[in-house]
Short mmCIF file of C-alpha atoms in Angstrom, two decimals:
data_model
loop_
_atom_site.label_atom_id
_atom_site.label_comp_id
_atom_site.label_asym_id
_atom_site.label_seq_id
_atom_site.Cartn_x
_atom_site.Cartn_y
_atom_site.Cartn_z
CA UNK H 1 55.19 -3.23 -2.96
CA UNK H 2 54.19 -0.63 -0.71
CA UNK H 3 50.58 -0.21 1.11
CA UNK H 4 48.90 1.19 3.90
CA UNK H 5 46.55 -1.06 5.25
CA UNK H 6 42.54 -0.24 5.98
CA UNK H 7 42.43 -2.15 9.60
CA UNK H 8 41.78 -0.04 12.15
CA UNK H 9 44.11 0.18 15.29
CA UNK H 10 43.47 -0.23 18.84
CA UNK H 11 43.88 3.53 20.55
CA UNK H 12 47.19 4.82 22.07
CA UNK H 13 47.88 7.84 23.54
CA UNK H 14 51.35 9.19 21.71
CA UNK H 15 50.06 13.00 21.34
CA UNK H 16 52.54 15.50 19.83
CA UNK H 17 54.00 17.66 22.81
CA UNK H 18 51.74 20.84 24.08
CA UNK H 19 49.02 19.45 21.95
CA UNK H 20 46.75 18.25 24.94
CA UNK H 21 45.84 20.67 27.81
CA UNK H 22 46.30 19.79 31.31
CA UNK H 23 43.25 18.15 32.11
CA UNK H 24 42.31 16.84 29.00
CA UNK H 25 41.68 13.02 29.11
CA UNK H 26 41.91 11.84 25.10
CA UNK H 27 43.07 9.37 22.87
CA UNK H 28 43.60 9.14 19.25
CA UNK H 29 42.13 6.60 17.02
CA UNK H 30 43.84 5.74 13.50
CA UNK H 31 42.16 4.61 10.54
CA UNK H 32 45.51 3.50 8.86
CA UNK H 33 48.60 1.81 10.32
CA UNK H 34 50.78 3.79 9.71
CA UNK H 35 54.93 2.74 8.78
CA UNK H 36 57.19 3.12 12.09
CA UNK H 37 54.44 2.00 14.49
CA UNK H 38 54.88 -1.42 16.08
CA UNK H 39 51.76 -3.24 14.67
CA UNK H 40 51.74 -1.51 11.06
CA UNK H 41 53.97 -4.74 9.51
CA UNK H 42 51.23 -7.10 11.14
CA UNK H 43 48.67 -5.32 9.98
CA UNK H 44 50.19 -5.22 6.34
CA UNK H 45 50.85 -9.11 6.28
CA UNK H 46 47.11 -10.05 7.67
CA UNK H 47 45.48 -7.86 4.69
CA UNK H 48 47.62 -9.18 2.06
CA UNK H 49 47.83 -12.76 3.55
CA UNK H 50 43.99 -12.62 3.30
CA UNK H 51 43.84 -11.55 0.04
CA UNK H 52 45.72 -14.01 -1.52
CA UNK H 53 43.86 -16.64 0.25
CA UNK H 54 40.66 -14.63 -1.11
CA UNK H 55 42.17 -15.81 -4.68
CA UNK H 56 42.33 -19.71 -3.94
CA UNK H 57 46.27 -19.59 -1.79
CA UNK H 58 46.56 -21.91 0.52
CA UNK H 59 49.47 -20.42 3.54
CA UNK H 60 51.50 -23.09 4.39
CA UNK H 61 51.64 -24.06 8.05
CA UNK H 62 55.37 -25.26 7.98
CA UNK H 63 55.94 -21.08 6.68
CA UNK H 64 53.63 -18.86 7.32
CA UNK H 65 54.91 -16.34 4.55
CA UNK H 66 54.86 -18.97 1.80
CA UNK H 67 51.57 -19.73 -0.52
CA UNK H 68 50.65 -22.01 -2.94
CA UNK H 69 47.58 -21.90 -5.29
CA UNK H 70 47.03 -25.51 -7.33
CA UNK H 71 44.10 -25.27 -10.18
CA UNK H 72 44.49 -28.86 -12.13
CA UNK H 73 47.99 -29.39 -13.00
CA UNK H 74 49.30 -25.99 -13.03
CA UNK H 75 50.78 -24.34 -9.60
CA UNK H 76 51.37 -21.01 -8.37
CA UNK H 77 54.24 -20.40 -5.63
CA UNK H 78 54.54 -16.97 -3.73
CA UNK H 79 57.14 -16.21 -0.89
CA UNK H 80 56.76 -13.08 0.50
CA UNK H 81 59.66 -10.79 2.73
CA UNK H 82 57.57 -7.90 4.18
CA UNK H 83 56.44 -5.77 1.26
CA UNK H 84 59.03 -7.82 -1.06
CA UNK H 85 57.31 -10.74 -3.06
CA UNK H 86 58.65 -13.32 -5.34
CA UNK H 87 55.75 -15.07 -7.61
CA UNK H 88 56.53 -18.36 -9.94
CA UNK H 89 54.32 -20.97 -11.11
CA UNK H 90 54.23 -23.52 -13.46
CA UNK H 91 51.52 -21.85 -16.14
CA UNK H 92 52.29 -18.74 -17.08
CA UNK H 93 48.82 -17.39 -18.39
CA UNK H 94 47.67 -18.38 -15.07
CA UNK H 95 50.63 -16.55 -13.44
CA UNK H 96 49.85 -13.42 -14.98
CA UNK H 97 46.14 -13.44 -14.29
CA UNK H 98 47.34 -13.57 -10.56
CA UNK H 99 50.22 -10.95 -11.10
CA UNK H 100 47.08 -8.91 -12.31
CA UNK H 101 44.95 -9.52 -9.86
CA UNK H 102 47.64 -8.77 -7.13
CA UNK H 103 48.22 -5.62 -8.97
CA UNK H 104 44.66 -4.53 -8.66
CA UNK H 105 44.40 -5.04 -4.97
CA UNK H 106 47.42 -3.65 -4.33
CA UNK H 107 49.64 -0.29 -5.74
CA UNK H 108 52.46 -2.58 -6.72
CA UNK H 109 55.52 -2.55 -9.18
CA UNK H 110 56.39 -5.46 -11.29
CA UNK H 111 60.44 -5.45 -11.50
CA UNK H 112 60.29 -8.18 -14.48
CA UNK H 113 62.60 -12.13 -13.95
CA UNK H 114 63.65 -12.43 -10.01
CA UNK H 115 67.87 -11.07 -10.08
CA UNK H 116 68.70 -9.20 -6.96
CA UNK H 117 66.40 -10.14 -3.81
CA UNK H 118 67.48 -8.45 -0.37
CA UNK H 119 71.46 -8.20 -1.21
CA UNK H 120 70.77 -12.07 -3.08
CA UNK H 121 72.18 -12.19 -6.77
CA UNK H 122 70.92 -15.05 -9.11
CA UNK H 123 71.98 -16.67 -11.91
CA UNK H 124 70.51 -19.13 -14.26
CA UNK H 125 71.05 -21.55 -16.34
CA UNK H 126 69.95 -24.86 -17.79
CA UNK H 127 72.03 -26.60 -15.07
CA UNK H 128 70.30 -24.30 -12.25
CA UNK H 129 70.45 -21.44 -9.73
CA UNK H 130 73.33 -19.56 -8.63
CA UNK H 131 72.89 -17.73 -5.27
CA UNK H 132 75.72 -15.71 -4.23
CA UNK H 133 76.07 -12.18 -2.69
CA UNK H 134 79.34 -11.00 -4.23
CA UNK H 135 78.44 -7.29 -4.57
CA UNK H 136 77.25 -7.55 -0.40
CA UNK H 137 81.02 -8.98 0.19
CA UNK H 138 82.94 -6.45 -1.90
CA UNK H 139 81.14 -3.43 0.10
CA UNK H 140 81.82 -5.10 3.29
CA UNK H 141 85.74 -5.80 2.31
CA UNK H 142 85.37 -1.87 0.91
CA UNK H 143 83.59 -0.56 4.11
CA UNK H 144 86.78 -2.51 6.11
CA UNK H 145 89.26 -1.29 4.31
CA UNK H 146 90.58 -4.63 3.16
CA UNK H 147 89.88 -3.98 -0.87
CA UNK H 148 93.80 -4.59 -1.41
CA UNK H 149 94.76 -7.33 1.17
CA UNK H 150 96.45 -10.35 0.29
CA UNK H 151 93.87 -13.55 0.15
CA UNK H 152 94.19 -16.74 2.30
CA UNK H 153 92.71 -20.20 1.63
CA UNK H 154 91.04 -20.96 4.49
CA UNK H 155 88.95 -18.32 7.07
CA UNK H 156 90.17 -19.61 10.34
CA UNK H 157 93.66 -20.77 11.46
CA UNK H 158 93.60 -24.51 12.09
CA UNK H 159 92.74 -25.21 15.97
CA UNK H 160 92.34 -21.65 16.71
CA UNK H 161 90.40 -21.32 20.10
CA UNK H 162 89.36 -17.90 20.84
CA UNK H 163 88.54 -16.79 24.69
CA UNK H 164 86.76 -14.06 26.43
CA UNK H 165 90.14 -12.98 28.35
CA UNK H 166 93.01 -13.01 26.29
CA UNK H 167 94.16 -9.93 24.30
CA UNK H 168 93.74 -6.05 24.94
CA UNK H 169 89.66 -4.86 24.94
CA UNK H 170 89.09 -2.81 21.97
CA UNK H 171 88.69 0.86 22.86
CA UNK H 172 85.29 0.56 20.22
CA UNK H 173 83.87 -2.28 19.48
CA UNK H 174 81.37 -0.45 17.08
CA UNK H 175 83.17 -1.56 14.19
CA UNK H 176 83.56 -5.22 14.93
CA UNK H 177 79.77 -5.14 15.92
CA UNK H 178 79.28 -3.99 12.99
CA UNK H 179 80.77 -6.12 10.73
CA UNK H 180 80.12 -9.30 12.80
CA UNK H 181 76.20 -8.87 11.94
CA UNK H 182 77.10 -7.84 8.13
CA UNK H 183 78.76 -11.37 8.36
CA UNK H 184 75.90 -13.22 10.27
CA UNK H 185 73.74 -12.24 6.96
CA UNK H 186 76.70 -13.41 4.59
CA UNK H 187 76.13 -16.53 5.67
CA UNK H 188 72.79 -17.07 3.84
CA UNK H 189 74.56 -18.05 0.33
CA UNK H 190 77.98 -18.81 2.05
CA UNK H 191 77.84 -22.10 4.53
CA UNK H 192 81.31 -22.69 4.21
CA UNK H 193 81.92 -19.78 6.58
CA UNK H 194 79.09 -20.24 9.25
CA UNK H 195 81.44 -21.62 12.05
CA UNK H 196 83.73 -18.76 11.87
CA UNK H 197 81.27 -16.69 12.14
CA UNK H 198 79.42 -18.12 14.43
CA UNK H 199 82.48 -18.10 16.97
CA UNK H 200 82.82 -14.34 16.58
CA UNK H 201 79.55 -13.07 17.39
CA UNK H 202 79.74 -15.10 20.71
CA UNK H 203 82.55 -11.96 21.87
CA UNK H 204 80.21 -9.27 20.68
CA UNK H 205 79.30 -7.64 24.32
CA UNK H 206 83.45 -6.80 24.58
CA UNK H 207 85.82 -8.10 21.30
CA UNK H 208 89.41 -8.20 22.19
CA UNK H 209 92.12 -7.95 19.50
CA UNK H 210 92.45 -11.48 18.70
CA UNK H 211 88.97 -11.64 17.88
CA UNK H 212 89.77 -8.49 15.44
CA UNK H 213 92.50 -10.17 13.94
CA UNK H 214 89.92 -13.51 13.41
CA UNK H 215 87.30 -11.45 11.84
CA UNK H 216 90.24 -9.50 9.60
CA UNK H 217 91.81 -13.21 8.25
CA UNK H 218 87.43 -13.88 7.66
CA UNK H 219 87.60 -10.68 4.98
CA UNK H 220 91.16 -11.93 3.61
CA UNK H 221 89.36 -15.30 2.71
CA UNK H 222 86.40 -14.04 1.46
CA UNK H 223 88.71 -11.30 -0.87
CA UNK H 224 89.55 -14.21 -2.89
CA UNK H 225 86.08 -16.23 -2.93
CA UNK H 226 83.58 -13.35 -3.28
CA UNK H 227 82.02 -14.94 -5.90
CA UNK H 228 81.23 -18.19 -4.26
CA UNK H 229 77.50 -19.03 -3.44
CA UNK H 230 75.82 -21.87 -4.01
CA UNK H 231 74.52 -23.65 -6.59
CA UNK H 232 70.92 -25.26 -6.70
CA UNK H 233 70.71 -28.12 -9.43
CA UNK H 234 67.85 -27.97 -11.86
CA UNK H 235 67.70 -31.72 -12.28
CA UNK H 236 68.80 -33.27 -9.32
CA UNK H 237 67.16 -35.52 -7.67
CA UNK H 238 64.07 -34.09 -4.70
CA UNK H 239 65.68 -36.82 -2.14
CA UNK H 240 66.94 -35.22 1.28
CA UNK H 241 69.83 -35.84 2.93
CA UNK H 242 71.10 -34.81 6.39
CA UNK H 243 74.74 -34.93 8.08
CA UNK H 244 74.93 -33.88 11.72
CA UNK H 245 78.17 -33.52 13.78
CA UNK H 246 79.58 -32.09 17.06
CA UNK H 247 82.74 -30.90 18.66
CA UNK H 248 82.68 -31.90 22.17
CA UNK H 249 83.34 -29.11 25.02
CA UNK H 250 84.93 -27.19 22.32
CA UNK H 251 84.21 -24.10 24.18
CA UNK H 252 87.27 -22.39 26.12
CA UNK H 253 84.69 -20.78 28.64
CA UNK H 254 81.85 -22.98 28.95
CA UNK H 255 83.16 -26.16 27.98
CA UNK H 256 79.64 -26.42 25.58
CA UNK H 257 79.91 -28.56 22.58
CA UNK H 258 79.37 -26.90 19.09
CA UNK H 259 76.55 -28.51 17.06
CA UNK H 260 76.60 -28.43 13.31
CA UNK H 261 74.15 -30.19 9.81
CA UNK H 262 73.74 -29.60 6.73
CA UNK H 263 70.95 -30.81 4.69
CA UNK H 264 70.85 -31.19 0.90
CA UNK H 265 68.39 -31.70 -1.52
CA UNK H 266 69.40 -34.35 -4.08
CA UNK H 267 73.26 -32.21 -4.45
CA UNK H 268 71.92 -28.76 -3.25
CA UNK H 269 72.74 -27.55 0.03
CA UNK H 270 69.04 -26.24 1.38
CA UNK H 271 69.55 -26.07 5.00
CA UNK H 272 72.76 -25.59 7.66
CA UNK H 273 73.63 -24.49 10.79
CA UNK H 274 76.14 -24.05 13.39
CA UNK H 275 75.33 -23.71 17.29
CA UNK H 276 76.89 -24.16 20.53
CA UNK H 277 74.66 -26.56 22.57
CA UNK H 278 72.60 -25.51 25.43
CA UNK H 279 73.89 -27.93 28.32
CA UNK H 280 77.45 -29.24 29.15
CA UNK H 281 77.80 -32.99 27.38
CA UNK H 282 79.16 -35.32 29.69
CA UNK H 283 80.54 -37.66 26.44
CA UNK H 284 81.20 -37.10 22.95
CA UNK H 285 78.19 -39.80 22.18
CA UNK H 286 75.63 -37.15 24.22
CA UNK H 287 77.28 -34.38 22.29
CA UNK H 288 77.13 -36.36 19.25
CA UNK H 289 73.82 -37.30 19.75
CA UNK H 290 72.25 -33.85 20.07
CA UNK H 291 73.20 -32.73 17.42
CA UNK H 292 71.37 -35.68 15.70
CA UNK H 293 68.14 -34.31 17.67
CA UNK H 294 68.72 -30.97 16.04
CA UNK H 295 69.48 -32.27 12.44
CA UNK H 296 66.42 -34.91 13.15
CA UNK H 297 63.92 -31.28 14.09
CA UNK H 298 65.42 -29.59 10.93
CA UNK H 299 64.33 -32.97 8.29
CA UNK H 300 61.06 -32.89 9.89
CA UNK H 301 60.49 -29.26 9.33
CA UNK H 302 61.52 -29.67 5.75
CA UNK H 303 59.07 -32.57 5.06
CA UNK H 304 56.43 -30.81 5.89
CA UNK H 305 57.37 -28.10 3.81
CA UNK H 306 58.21 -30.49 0.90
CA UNK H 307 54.94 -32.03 1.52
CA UNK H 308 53.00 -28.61 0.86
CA UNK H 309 55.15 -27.74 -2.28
CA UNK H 310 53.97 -31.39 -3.58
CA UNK H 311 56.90 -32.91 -3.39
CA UNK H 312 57.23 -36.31 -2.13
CA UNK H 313 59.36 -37.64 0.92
CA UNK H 314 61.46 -40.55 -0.17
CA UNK H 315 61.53 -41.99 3.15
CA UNK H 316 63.59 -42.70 5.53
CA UNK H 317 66.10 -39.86 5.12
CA UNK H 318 69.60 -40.90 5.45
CA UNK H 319 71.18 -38.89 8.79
CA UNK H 320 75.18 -39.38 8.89
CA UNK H 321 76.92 -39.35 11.79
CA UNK H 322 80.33 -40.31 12.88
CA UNK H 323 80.29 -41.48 16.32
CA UNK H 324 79.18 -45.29 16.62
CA UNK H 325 78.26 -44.77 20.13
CA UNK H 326 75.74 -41.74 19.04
CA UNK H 327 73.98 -44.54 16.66
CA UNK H 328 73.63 -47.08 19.24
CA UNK H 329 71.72 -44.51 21.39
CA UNK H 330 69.35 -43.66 19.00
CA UNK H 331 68.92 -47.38 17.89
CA UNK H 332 68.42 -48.88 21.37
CA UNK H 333 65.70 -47.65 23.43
CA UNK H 334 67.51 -49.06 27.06
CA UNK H 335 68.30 -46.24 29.77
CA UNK H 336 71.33 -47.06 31.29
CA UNK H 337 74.37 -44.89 32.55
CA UNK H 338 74.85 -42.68 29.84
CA UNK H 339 71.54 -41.87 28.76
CA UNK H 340 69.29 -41.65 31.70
CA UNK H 341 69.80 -38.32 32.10
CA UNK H 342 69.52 -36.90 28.82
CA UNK H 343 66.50 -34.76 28.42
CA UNK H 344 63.14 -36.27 27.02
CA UNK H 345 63.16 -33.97 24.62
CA UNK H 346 66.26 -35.40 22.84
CA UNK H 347 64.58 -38.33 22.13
CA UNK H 348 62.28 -37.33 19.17
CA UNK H 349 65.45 -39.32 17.41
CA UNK H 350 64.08 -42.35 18.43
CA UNK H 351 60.15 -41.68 17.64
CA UNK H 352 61.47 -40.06 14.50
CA UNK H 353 63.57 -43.75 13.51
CA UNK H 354 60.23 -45.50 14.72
CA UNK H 355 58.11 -43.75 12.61
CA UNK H 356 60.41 -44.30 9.75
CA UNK H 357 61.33 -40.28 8.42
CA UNK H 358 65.18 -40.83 9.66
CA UNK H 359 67.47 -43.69 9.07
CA UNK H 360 70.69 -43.05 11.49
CA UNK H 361 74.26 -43.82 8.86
CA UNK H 362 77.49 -44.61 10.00
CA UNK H 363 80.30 -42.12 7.57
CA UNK H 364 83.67 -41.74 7.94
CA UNK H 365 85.18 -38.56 9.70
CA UNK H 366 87.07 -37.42 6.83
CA UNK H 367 83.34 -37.78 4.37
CA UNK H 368 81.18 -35.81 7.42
CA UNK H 369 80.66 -32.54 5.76
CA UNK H 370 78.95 -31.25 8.97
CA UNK H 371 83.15 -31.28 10.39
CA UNK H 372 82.93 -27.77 8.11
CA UNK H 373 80.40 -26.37 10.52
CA UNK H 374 81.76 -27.58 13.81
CA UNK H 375 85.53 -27.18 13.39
CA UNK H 376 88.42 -25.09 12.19
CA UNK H 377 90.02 -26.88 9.65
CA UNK H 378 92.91 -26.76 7.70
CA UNK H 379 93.02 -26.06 3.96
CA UNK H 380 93.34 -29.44 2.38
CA UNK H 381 90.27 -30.69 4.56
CA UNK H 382 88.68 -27.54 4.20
CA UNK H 383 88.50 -27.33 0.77
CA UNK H 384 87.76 -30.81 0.32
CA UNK H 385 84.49 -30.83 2.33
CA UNK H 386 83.37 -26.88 0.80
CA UNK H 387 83.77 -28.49 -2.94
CA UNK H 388 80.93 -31.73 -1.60
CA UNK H 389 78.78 -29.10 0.57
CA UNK H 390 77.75 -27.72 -3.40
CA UNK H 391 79.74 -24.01 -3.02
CA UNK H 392 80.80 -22.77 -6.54
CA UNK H 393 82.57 -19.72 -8.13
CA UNK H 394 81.61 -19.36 -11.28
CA UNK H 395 83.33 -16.11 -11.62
CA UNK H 396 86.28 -18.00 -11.63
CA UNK H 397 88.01 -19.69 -14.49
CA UNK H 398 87.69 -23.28 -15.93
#
């Protein structure tokens, strides 16, 4: 979808060179915002934001580019990427009359059933969605020159700890640069490899060899799993649930703790991250709990969002973590030595318990799929927590 908007600009003074005399005292005042010019993509989103609201969307205050339009039973979704927009509702005479009207406002292109969004492929079925981004992984193996190297299980050696000082500096870091923040976007449909990644992009300002060699065994992993994405299950149930882990002072340099959760919906994976913590933790339990904080910000976020899709919270959502000593922080409200000086901020766990949205769950190490996010494990473990985090392949045979 493609539009020039009808807002007129504040006035700048960019004038083609020699076209003002010396002297001359002008500016130039445009009626359209035009593409390349820094508030052309705010302009576009505040006329077409308004009107969809002008046809009965509501913009959702949990995400600001996602509308919903309810008449009776029948609901209309929209989610919009700059001038990309994917439309589904519920009634489809009702979706076409707003297709239609869209149309009108707008010089737009209907491209027919959503099956390649921004380097996204889906698949469906009566099971689900597929997300994957194979054909995004085979040009990045292709642009590496990797096309023909051998696979491994696994994308980072077992206990691998990569520093800023060891190994020779790479004469141009360009190419890893490049690649790292091909990766960073890989990790939309592919979870399983966000802590690798995440640990090379913190040597982008000057990547040695070993980090090289990392991001190399990364491609020789995802050679044999470019298929995998995951999969979104059509009738599983809308419950959330949350794991949260840490790996205290796992950082060579800064001796910073890496925070990781997931969060799935019913069996689908709908929300993950990996992190390395702002402050130094002076325990595993402050590390531990954290990264509860974190995972506690990210189930809030998503109830609100649930909440505006219609979907309702079954309350309290269950929030695993490992460490015992993490759950007795969050459970007892007491300052004493190991708590009093944890930021304020960290305790929205508490208020969050309180107000009933989070119950705090014991799990066993080897069952905390957030240990995928926060460590690098070794194949047997690795694969064991990728096949519960929902990843599938179904390129590959039964």
């Amino acid at each position: 979808m493609h539009s020039y908007t009808e807002i007129f600009t504040k006035p700048f003074t960019c004038f083609p060179p020699g076209y003002l005399r010396k002297g001359d005292n002008m500016v130039c005042k445009l009626n359209r915002s035009l593409y390349g010019l820094k508030q052309a993509s705010r302009n576009w989103f505040s006329k077409l934001s308004t009107a969809l609201q002008s046809f009965g969307f509501s913009q959702s205050q949990a995400d600001h580019s996602f509308f919903v339009l309810r008449q009776g039973s029948a609901s209309i979704f929209i989610l919009i990427y700059v001038n990309d927009i994917i439309i589904t509702g519920s009634d489809m005479a009702l979706l076409q009359d707003i297709k239609t009207r869209i149309c009108t406002t707008f010089h737009t292109k209907d491209i027919g059933p959503l099956k390649y969004f921004l380097g996204i492929e889906l698949a469906r079925s009566q099971q689900g969605l597929y997300l994957c981004q194979r054909k995004y992984t085979l040009n990045i193996l292709s642009d590496s020159g990797l096309t023909g190297t051998r696979p491994v299980d696994f994308p980072m050696e077992q206990n691998l700890k990569l520093s800023d000082s060891t190994g020779s500096i790479l004469s141009d870091p360009s190419p890893y640069r490049r690649l790292v923040g091909r990766l960073i976007y890989l990790t939309v449909t592919r979870p399983d490899i966000v802590h690798t990644v995440n640990i090379l992009s913190q040597f982008m300002h000057q990547p040695r060899q070993p980090h090289l060699d990392a991001a190399h065994r990364l491609l020789r992993h995802l050679k044999g799993t470019a298929s995998q994405g995951i999969f979104l299950y059509a009738k599983s149930t809308l419950k959330l649930t949350a794991y949260c882990d840490s790996d205290w002072a796992s950082c060579p340099m800064t001796r910073r703790s890496t925070t990781g959760y997931c969060i799935l919906l019913g069996s689908s994976p709908v929300s993950w991250k990996t992190k390395k913590q702002s402050t130094v933790s002076r325990s595993s339990a402050e590390a531990e709990y954290r990264a509860m904080v974190v995972a506690t910000c990210e189930v809030t976020w998503l109830s609100y969002l649930l909440q505006h899709l219609g979907v309702p919270l079954r309350a309290p959502v269950a929030l695993y973590c490992d460490n015992l000593a993490a759950l007795y922080i969050a459970a007892n409200p007491v300052f004493h030595e190991r708590t009093k000086h944890i930021e304020i901020d960290c305790h929205v766990v508490r208020e969050k318990l309180h107000q009933g949205l989070i119950r705090p769950t014991k799990i066993a190490s080897t069952d905390q799929i957030a240990d995928i996010f926060t460590k690098s494990l070794g194949r047997t473990q690795f694969q064991h927590l990728q096949s519960k985090l929902g990843i599938r392949n179904l390129h590959a045979p039964p």
